Coordinates of C-alpha atoms and ligand atoms in Angstrom, one line a residue:
M1 CA 145.2 173.2 25.9
Y2 CA 142.6 170.8 27.4
C3 CA 140.8 171.7 30.6
Y4 CA 138.8 168.9 32.1
W5 CA 136.7 170.6 34.9
N6 CA 134.1 167.9 35.0
T7 CA 135.4 165.2 37.4
N8 CA 132.1 164.9 39.3
S9 CA 130.7 163.5 36.0
T10 CA 133.5 161.0 35.4
T11 CA 137.3 160.7 35.5
R12 CA 140.0 159.2 33.3
V13 CA 141.1 155.7 34.0
R14 CA 144.3 155.9 36.0
P15 CA 147.4 154.4 34.2
E16 CA 148.0 152.0 37.0
V17 CA 144.4 150.8 36.7
V18 CA 144.7 150.4 32.9
D19 CA 147.6 148.0 33.5
V20 CA 145.5 145.9 35.9
V21 CA 142.6 145.7 33.4
K22 CA 144.9 144.7 30.6
D23 CA 146.1 141.7 32.6
Y24 CA 142.6 140.3 32.6
V25 CA 141.3 141.2 29.2
D26 CA 144.3 140.8 26.9
S27 CA 144.5 137.0 26.3
S28 CA 147.5 137.4 24.0
T29 CA 149.8 137.9 27.0
N30 CA 148.0 135.5 29.4
G31 CA 146.3 132.7 27.6
T32 CA 144.1 131.6 30.5
N33 CA 142.9 135.0 31.8
F34 CA 139.5 134.7 30.1
H35 CA 138.4 131.7 32.3
N36 CA 135.3 131.9 34.4
P37 CA 136.1 132.6 38.1
S38 CA 133.5 130.1 39.1
D39 CA 134.9 127.1 37.1
I40 CA 135.6 124.5 39.7
T41 CA 138.4 122.6 37.9
N42 CA 140.1 125.7 36.5
A43 CA 143.6 126.3 37.6
S44 CA 143.0 130.1 37.3
R45 CA 140.2 129.9 39.8
R46 CA 142.6 130.3 42.7
I47 CA 144.2 133.3 41.1
Y48 CA 140.8 134.9 40.4
R49 CA 139.5 134.2 43.9
S50 CA 142.6 135.8 45.5
A51 CA 142.3 138.9 43.1
I52 CA 138.6 139.4 44.1
K53 CA 139.5 139.0 47.7
S54 CA 142.4 141.5 47.4
S55 CA 140.1 144.1 45.8
R56 CA 137.4 143.5 48.4
E57 CA 140.1 144.2 51.1
K58 CA 141.3 147.4 49.4
V59 CA 137.7 148.8 49.0
A60 CA 136.9 147.9 52.6
E61 CA 140.1 149.5 53.8
L62 CA 139.3 152.8 52.0
I63 CA 136.0 153.2 54.0
G64 CA 137.0 151.5 57.3
A65 CA 134.8 148.5 56.6
S66 CA 135.3 144.7 56.9
E67 CA 136.2 142.8 53.7
N68 CA 133.1 140.6 54.0
D69 CA 130.8 143.6 54.0
I70 CA 131.6 144.7 50.5
I71 CA 129.4 143.6 47.5
F72 CA 130.7 144.5 44.0
T73 CA 128.1 146.0 41.7
S74 CA 127.9 147.6 38.3
G75 CA 128.3 151.1 39.7
G76 CA 126.7 153.7 42.0
T77 CA 123.3 153.4 40.4
E78 CA 123.1 149.7 41.1
S79 CA 124.5 150.1 44.6
N80 CA 121.9 152.7 45.4
N81 CA 119.1 150.5 44.0
L82 CA 120.4 147.5 45.9
A83 CA 120.5 149.6 49.1
F84 CA 116.9 150.6 48.5
H85 CA 115.8 147.1 47.8
V86 CA 117.2 146.0 51.1
G87 CA 115.7 149.1 52.8
Q88 CA 112.2 148.9 51.4
N89 CA 112.1 145.2 52.3
F90 CA 113.2 146.1 55.8
V91 CA 110.5 148.7 56.4
G92 CA 107.6 147.3 54.3
R93 CA 104.6 149.4 53.6
D94 CA 104.0 150.1 57.3
G95 CA 107.4 151.6 58.0
L96 CA 108.9 154.9 56.8
I97 CA 111.5 155.7 54.2
I98 CA 113.3 159.0 54.6
T99 CA 115.4 160.6 51.9
S100 CA 116.3 164.2 50.9
A101 CA 115.3 166.6 48.1
V102 CA 118.8 166.6 46.6
E103 CA 119.5 163.0 46.0
H104 CA 120.8 161.5 42.7
D105 CA 118.3 160.4 40.2
S106 CA 119.0 156.7 41.0
I107 CA 117.4 157.4 44.4
S108 CA 114.9 160.2 43.7
L109 CA 113.3 158.3 40.8
R110 CA 113.1 155.1 42.8
C111 CA 111.4 157.1 45.6
D112 CA 108.8 158.4 43.1
Y113 CA 108.1 154.8 42.1
L114 CA 108.0 153.6 45.7
K115 CA 105.4 156.3 46.5
E116 CA 103.3 154.9 43.6
L117 CA 103.6 151.5 45.1
G118 CA 102.2 152.7 48.4
Y119 CA 105.3 153.1 50.5
N120 CA 105.6 155.9 53.0
V121 CA 108.3 158.1 51.7
Y122 CA 109.2 161.4 53.4
T123 CA 111.5 163.8 51.5
L124 CA 113.6 166.0 53.8
P125 CA 113.5 169.6 52.5
V126 CA 116.7 171.7 52.1
D127 CA 117.3 175.4 52.6
N128 CA 118.4 177.8 49.9
K129 CA 122.0 176.6 50.2
G130 CA 120.9 173.0 49.7
Q131 CA 121.5 172.0 53.3
I132 CA 119.3 169.5 55.0
N133 CA 116.8 170.8 57.5
F134 CA 117.7 168.9 60.7
E135 CA 114.8 170.5 62.5
A136 CA 112.4 168.8 60.1
L137 CA 114.2 165.5 60.7
D138 CA 113.8 166.0 64.5
K139 CA 110.1 166.6 64.1
I140 CA 109.3 163.4 62.2
K141 CA 107.3 160.8 64.1
I142 CA 108.6 157.3 63.6
S143 CA 106.3 154.6 65.0
D144 CA 107.7 151.6 63.2
R145 CA 110.8 150.7 61.3
V146 CA 112.7 153.4 59.3
F147 CA 115.0 153.3 56.3
V148 CA 117.0 156.5 55.8
S149 CA 119.0 157.4 52.7
V150 CA 120.8 160.7 52.5
M151 CA 123.9 161.4 50.4
L152 CA 127.3 162.2 51.9
A153 CA 128.1 164.8 49.3
N154 CA 126.1 166.4 46.5
N155 CA 127.1 166.0 42.9
E156 CA 125.8 169.4 41.7
L157 CA 126.5 171.8 44.5
G158 CA 129.3 169.9 46.2
N159 CA 127.5 170.2 49.6
I160 CA 128.7 167.8 52.3
Y161 CA 126.0 166.4 54.6
D162 CA 126.5 165.6 58.3
I163 CA 125.6 161.9 58.1
A164 CA 127.0 161.2 61.6
K165 CA 124.6 163.8 63.1
L166 CA 121.7 162.4 61.0
S167 CA 122.5 158.8 62.2
A168 CA 122.6 160.0 65.8
I169 CA 119.2 161.7 65.5
I170 CA 117.6 158.7 63.8
R171 CA 119.0 156.1 66.1
K172 CA 117.8 158.0 69.1
K173 CA 114.3 158.1 67.7
C174 CA 114.1 154.5 66.5
S175 CA 115.9 151.3 67.4
Q176 CA 114.7 149.7 64.2
A177 CA 116.6 151.9 61.8
L178 CA 118.6 151.1 58.7
I179 CA 120.8 154.0 57.4
H180 CA 122.3 154.3 53.9
T181 CA 124.5 157.0 52.4
D182 CA 125.3 157.6 48.7
A183 CA 129.0 158.4 49.0
V184 CA 129.7 158.2 45.2
Q185 CA 130.8 161.9 45.1
A186 CA 132.5 161.9 48.5
I187 CA 135.0 159.1 47.9
G188 CA 138.4 160.4 46.8
K189 CA 137.6 163.9 47.8
M190 CA 137.1 163.6 51.5
H191 CA 137.7 161.0 54.2
A192 CA 134.7 158.6 54.6
D193 CA 134.6 155.9 57.3
V194 CA 131.5 153.8 57.8
K195 CA 132.0 153.6 61.5
Q196 CA 132.4 157.3 62.0
L197 CA 129.4 157.9 59.8
D198 CA 127.5 155.2 61.7
V199 CA 125.8 153.9 58.5
D200 CA 124.5 150.4 57.7
M201 CA 125.1 150.8 53.9
L202 CA 127.3 153.0 51.7
S203 CA 127.4 153.2 47.9
L204 CA 130.5 154.0 45.9
S205 CA 131.4 154.1 42.2
G206 CA 134.6 153.3 40.3
H207 CA 134.5 155.8 37.5
K208 CA 134.6 158.8 39.9
I209 CA 137.9 157.6 41.3
G210 CA 139.9 156.6 38.2
A211 CA 138.5 153.1 37.6
P212 CA 136.4 152.4 34.4
K213 CA 132.6 153.0 34.2
G214 CA 130.5 150.0 35.1
I215 CA 131.9 149.0 38.5
G216 CA 131.0 150.0 42.0
A217 CA 130.4 148.6 45.4
L218 CA 127.9 148.6 48.2
Y219 CA 129.0 148.3 51.8
V220 CA 126.4 146.4 53.9
K221 CA 127.1 146.1 57.6
E222 CA 127.3 142.5 58.9
G223 CA 123.9 141.4 60.2
V224 CA 121.7 143.4 57.8
K225 CA 119.5 141.0 55.8
I226 CA 120.3 141.3 52.2
T227 CA 117.6 140.6 49.6
P228 CA 119.4 140.5 46.3
L229 CA 118.4 142.4 43.2
F230 CA 120.0 139.7 41.0
F231 CA 119.8 136.2 42.2
G232 CA 122.8 133.8 41.7
H233 CA 125.6 132.2 43.7
Q234 CA 128.2 134.9 43.1
E235 CA 129.1 137.4 45.8
C236 CA 127.9 134.8 48.4
G237 CA 124.4 135.0 46.9
K238 CA 124.2 138.7 47.5
R239 CA 124.6 139.7 43.9
G240 CA 124.4 137.1 41.1
G241 CA 126.2 137.3 37.8
T242 CA 129.7 136.2 36.6
E243 CA 132.2 138.4 38.3
N244 CA 133.7 141.2 36.2
I245 CA 137.1 140.2 37.3
A246 CA 138.9 142.9 35.3
Y247 CA 136.8 145.8 36.6
I248 CA 136.7 144.4 40.2
S249 CA 140.5 144.3 40.2
A250 CA 140.4 147.8 38.6
L251 CA 138.2 149.1 41.5
G252 CA 140.6 147.5 44.0
K253 CA 143.6 149.2 42.5
A254 CA 141.8 152.6 42.3
A255 CA 140.7 152.2 45.9
E256 CA 144.3 151.5 46.9
L257 CA 145.6 154.6 45.0
V258 CA 142.9 156.8 46.5
K259 CA 143.8 155.7 50.0
S260 CA 147.5 156.4 49.4
E261 CA 146.9 159.9 47.9
M262 CA 144.3 161.1 50.3
S263 CA 146.6 163.3 52.4
D264 CA 145.9 166.8 53.7
A265 CA 148.2 168.1 51.0
Y266 CA 146.1 166.4 48.3
I267 CA 142.9 167.9 49.6
Q268 CA 144.6 171.3 49.8
N269 CA 145.6 171.0 46.1
L270 CA 142.0 170.3 45.2
T271 CA 140.8 173.3 47.2
N272 CA 143.4 175.6 45.7
H273 CA 142.6 174.6 42.2
R274 CA 138.8 175.0 42.8
D275 CA 139.3 178.3 44.7
Q276 CA 141.5 179.8 42.0
L277 CA 139.1 179.0 39.2
E278 CA 136.1 180.3 41.2
K279 CA 137.9 183.5 42.1
N280 CA 139.1 184.2 38.6
I281 CA 135.6 183.6 37.1
L282 CA 133.9 185.8 39.7
E283 CA 136.5 188.6 39.1
M284 CA 136.2 188.2 35.4
C285 CA 132.4 188.6 35.6
Q286 CA 132.7 191.6 37.9
A287 CA 135.1 193.3 35.5
L288 CA 132.5 192.7 32.7
N289 CA 129.6 193.9 34.9
V290 CA 128.0 190.6 34.8
E291 CA 126.3 189.4 38.0
A292 CA 127.7 186.1 39.2
F293 CA 127.6 184.1 42.5
V294 CA 128.4 180.8 44.0
N295 CA 125.5 178.3 44.8
G296 CA 125.3 175.9 47.7
D297 CA 126.9 175.8 51.1
I298 CA 130.3 177.3 50.5
D299 CA 131.4 176.7 54.1
N300 CA 130.7 173.0 53.9
R301 CA 131.4 171.5 50.5
L302 CA 133.7 169.2 48.6
P303 CA 137.2 170.7 48.0
N304 CA 137.0 170.1 44.2
T305 CA 133.5 171.5 43.4
T306 CA 132.0 174.9 42.7
S307 CA 128.5 175.7 41.3
I308 CA 128.4 179.2 39.8
T309 CA 125.5 181.2 38.5
I310 CA 126.5 183.6 35.7
K311 CA 123.4 185.7 35.0
G312 CA 122.5 186.1 31.4
I313 CA 124.2 183.0 30.1
D314 CA 122.4 180.1 28.4
N315 CA 124.4 177.3 30.0
L316 CA 123.7 174.6 27.4
R317 CA 124.8 176.8 24.5
F318 CA 127.7 178.1 26.6
L319 CA 128.9 174.6 27.3
V320 CA 129.1 173.8 23.6
E321 CA 131.0 177.0 23.0
L322 CA 133.5 176.1 25.7
E323 CA 133.9 172.6 24.3
A324 CA 135.0 174.2 21.0
K325 CA 138.0 175.6 23.1
N326 CA 138.5 172.2 24.8
I327 CA 137.1 173.3 28.1
Y328 CA 134.8 170.7 29.7
L329 CA 132.4 171.4 32.5
A330 CA 128.8 170.8 33.3
T331 CA 125.5 172.5 33.9
G332 CA 124.7 170.1 36.7
A333 CA 124.4 166.3 36.9
A334 CA 125.5 164.5 33.7
C335 CA 123.0 161.8 34.5
S336 CA 120.0 164.2 34.1
S337 CA 120.4 163.8 30.3
S338 CA 120.6 160.4 28.8
L339 CA 121.2 159.0 25.3
C340 CA 117.6 158.0 24.6
G341 CA 114.4 159.6 23.4
N342 CA 114.6 163.2 22.4
D343 CA 117.1 164.1 25.1
T344 CA 119.5 165.8 22.8
D345 CA 116.9 168.5 22.2
P346 CA 117.9 171.5 24.4
A347 CA 114.3 172.3 25.2
T348 CA 113.6 168.8 26.5
I349 CA 116.8 168.9 28.6
Q350 CA 115.8 172.3 30.0
A351 CA 112.3 171.1 30.9
K352 CA 114.0 168.3 32.9
S353 CA 116.1 170.8 34.8
S354 CA 118.0 169.8 37.9
R355 CA 115.9 168.6 40.8
V356 CA 118.6 170.0 43.1
L357 CA 118.3 173.5 41.7
R358 CA 114.6 173.3 42.0
A359 CA 114.9 172.1 45.6
I360 CA 116.9 175.3 46.5
N361 CA 114.4 177.4 44.6
H362 CA 117.1 178.6 42.2
T363 CA 115.5 181.3 39.9
H364 CA 118.1 181.0 37.1
P365 CA 118.8 177.3 36.6
Q366 CA 119.7 177.9 32.9
S367 CA 122.6 180.1 34.0
V368 CA 124.3 177.6 36.4
L369 CA 127.7 176.0 35.7
R370 CA 129.3 173.2 37.7
I371 CA 133.0 173.1 37.8
S372 CA 134.7 170.0 39.4
V373 CA 138.5 169.5 39.2
G374 CA 141.0 167.0 40.4
D375 CA 141.7 164.4 37.8
Y376 CA 145.5 164.6 37.6
Y377 CA 146.1 161.0 36.7
H378 CA 146.8 161.7 33.0
L379 CA 149.7 163.9 34.1
Y380 CA 151.4 161.9 36.8
T381 CA 151.0 158.6 38.6
V382 CA 150.2 158.7 42.3
E383 CA 153.8 157.7 43.0
D384 CA 155.2 160.6 41.0
A385 CA 152.8 163.1 42.4
T386 CA 153.6 162.0 45.9
K387 CA 157.4 162.4 45.3
H388 CA 157.0 165.7 43.4
P389 CA 154.1 167.7 44.7
E390 CA 155.5 170.7 42.8
Y391 CA 154.5 169.0 39.5
I392 CA 150.8 169.1 40.6
T393 CA 151.0 172.8 41.7
A394 CA 152.6 173.7 38.4
A395 CA 149.9 171.8 36.4
I396 CA 147.1 173.5 38.4
N397 CA 148.5 177.0 37.8
Y398 CA 148.8 176.3 34.1
D399 CA 145.3 174.9 33.9
V400 CA 143.8 177.9 35.7
K401 CA 145.8 180.5 33.8
L402 CA 145.2 179.2 30.3
G403 CA 141.7 177.9 31.0
C404 CA 140.5 181.2 32.3
L405 CA 141.9 183.1 29.4
D406 CA 139.8 181.1 27.0
F407 CA 136.8 181.0 29.3
S408 CA 136.9 184.8 29.4
K409 CA 137.0 185.0 25.5
V410 CA 134.1 182.6 25.2
L411 CA 132.1 184.4 27.9
K412 CA 132.5 187.8 26.2
A413 CA 131.5 186.4 22.8
H414 CA 128.5 184.6 24.4
L415 CA 127.2 187.7 26.0
N416 CA 128.2 190.0 23.1
I417 CA 130.4 192.2 25.3
Ligands
PLP501 N1 125.2 158.9 43.1 C1 125.8 160.1 42.8 C2 125.8 161.2 43.9 C3 126.3 160.4 41.6 O1 126.9 161.6 41.3 C4 126.3 159.4 40.6 C5 126.8 159.6 39.2 O2 127.0 160.7 38.8 C6 125.7 158.1 40.9 C7 125.2 158.0 42.1 C8 125.6 157.0 39.9 O3 126.8 156.4 39.8 P1 127.2 155.5 38.4 O4 127.4 156.4 37.3 O5 128.3 154.7 38.8 O6 126.0 154.6 38.2

């Protein structure tokens, strides 16, 4: 029994993607596959160029973009930082940067730094469900240029944000606007199209969709002036550094698979899985007389995510106890704890408790659990799953039934019931 309910943190690498990576890193099967894609005389160069082009096309297709508007990066964090680099240079210190109170650390920590540097940064407040206050957005006076960055879906609560509405409000207020969305959590769980969202930049990350960690992309609309973070000739001068051909190809393959599996039935599967787990846990708590409730905007959230408060639990200790039973979930964002300093000390981690939960004025952040499902790649390839949807349904039912049995045992022991 192995329940992986932590896909917002990361996903397994899809088997089809592993095959692609092997082609580029295993030189025992292909003696020239280690060459540098930029070597001019190299016969492999043409193959590499066409592999990079094909990946760019697949990533672009997934988000309704043009191939030339995709820049490969080392992941969501770099994509967000590159977007901000472009955005802050666009507005300068006279313009305005708008973000929200529930962004990922790669954005909120950069905004803290930008404030120190003297940039005007306005943080949009959220309500107690974590939804953006559009009235506050409407009231903002924009006299010069504006750079706006608000995520498409939240990693901790699962909330989806209406970026198309936000873009419309901003563009009506200001003709000199640059709009970015962090779509790292949205991709693979909902449809996302850069034209429908009306954004100038969009970030995505490979390891949330079955590619390895350390690869991502930033969409930048044609015409937006890009100031690179890393100078060099690669990626047409927009992002220097020898191309990670294996992982770029892996991202292309994962994007192709996500595009092929993103049907209404797939989204329904995610929803059923999440809803069954949520219902079982809430009912289990009720039967034990333990107060429990769901956090966030339950009418407007990702199909795979639920954030549940179980009063009385100490989530860090509970997580360790669940892990002993091979059940993996999270307290919030994985990225809020890192592998440096004294961050393994529970007290330190607690002190750095989630910005998102603070933004919604959550009174029991130490009792919040995040469950995120959907990584079915280890069971079946996308082709098999499409041919046999009943396999996925059976796997979900098994996961819920056995997972909840152990969850209940661990909960009772944790609370001494
Ligand atoms: N943005 C969001 C919303 C995320 O959830 C994450 C990772 O959890 C990131 C950005 C960072 O992506 P990466 O891990 O690829 O750097």
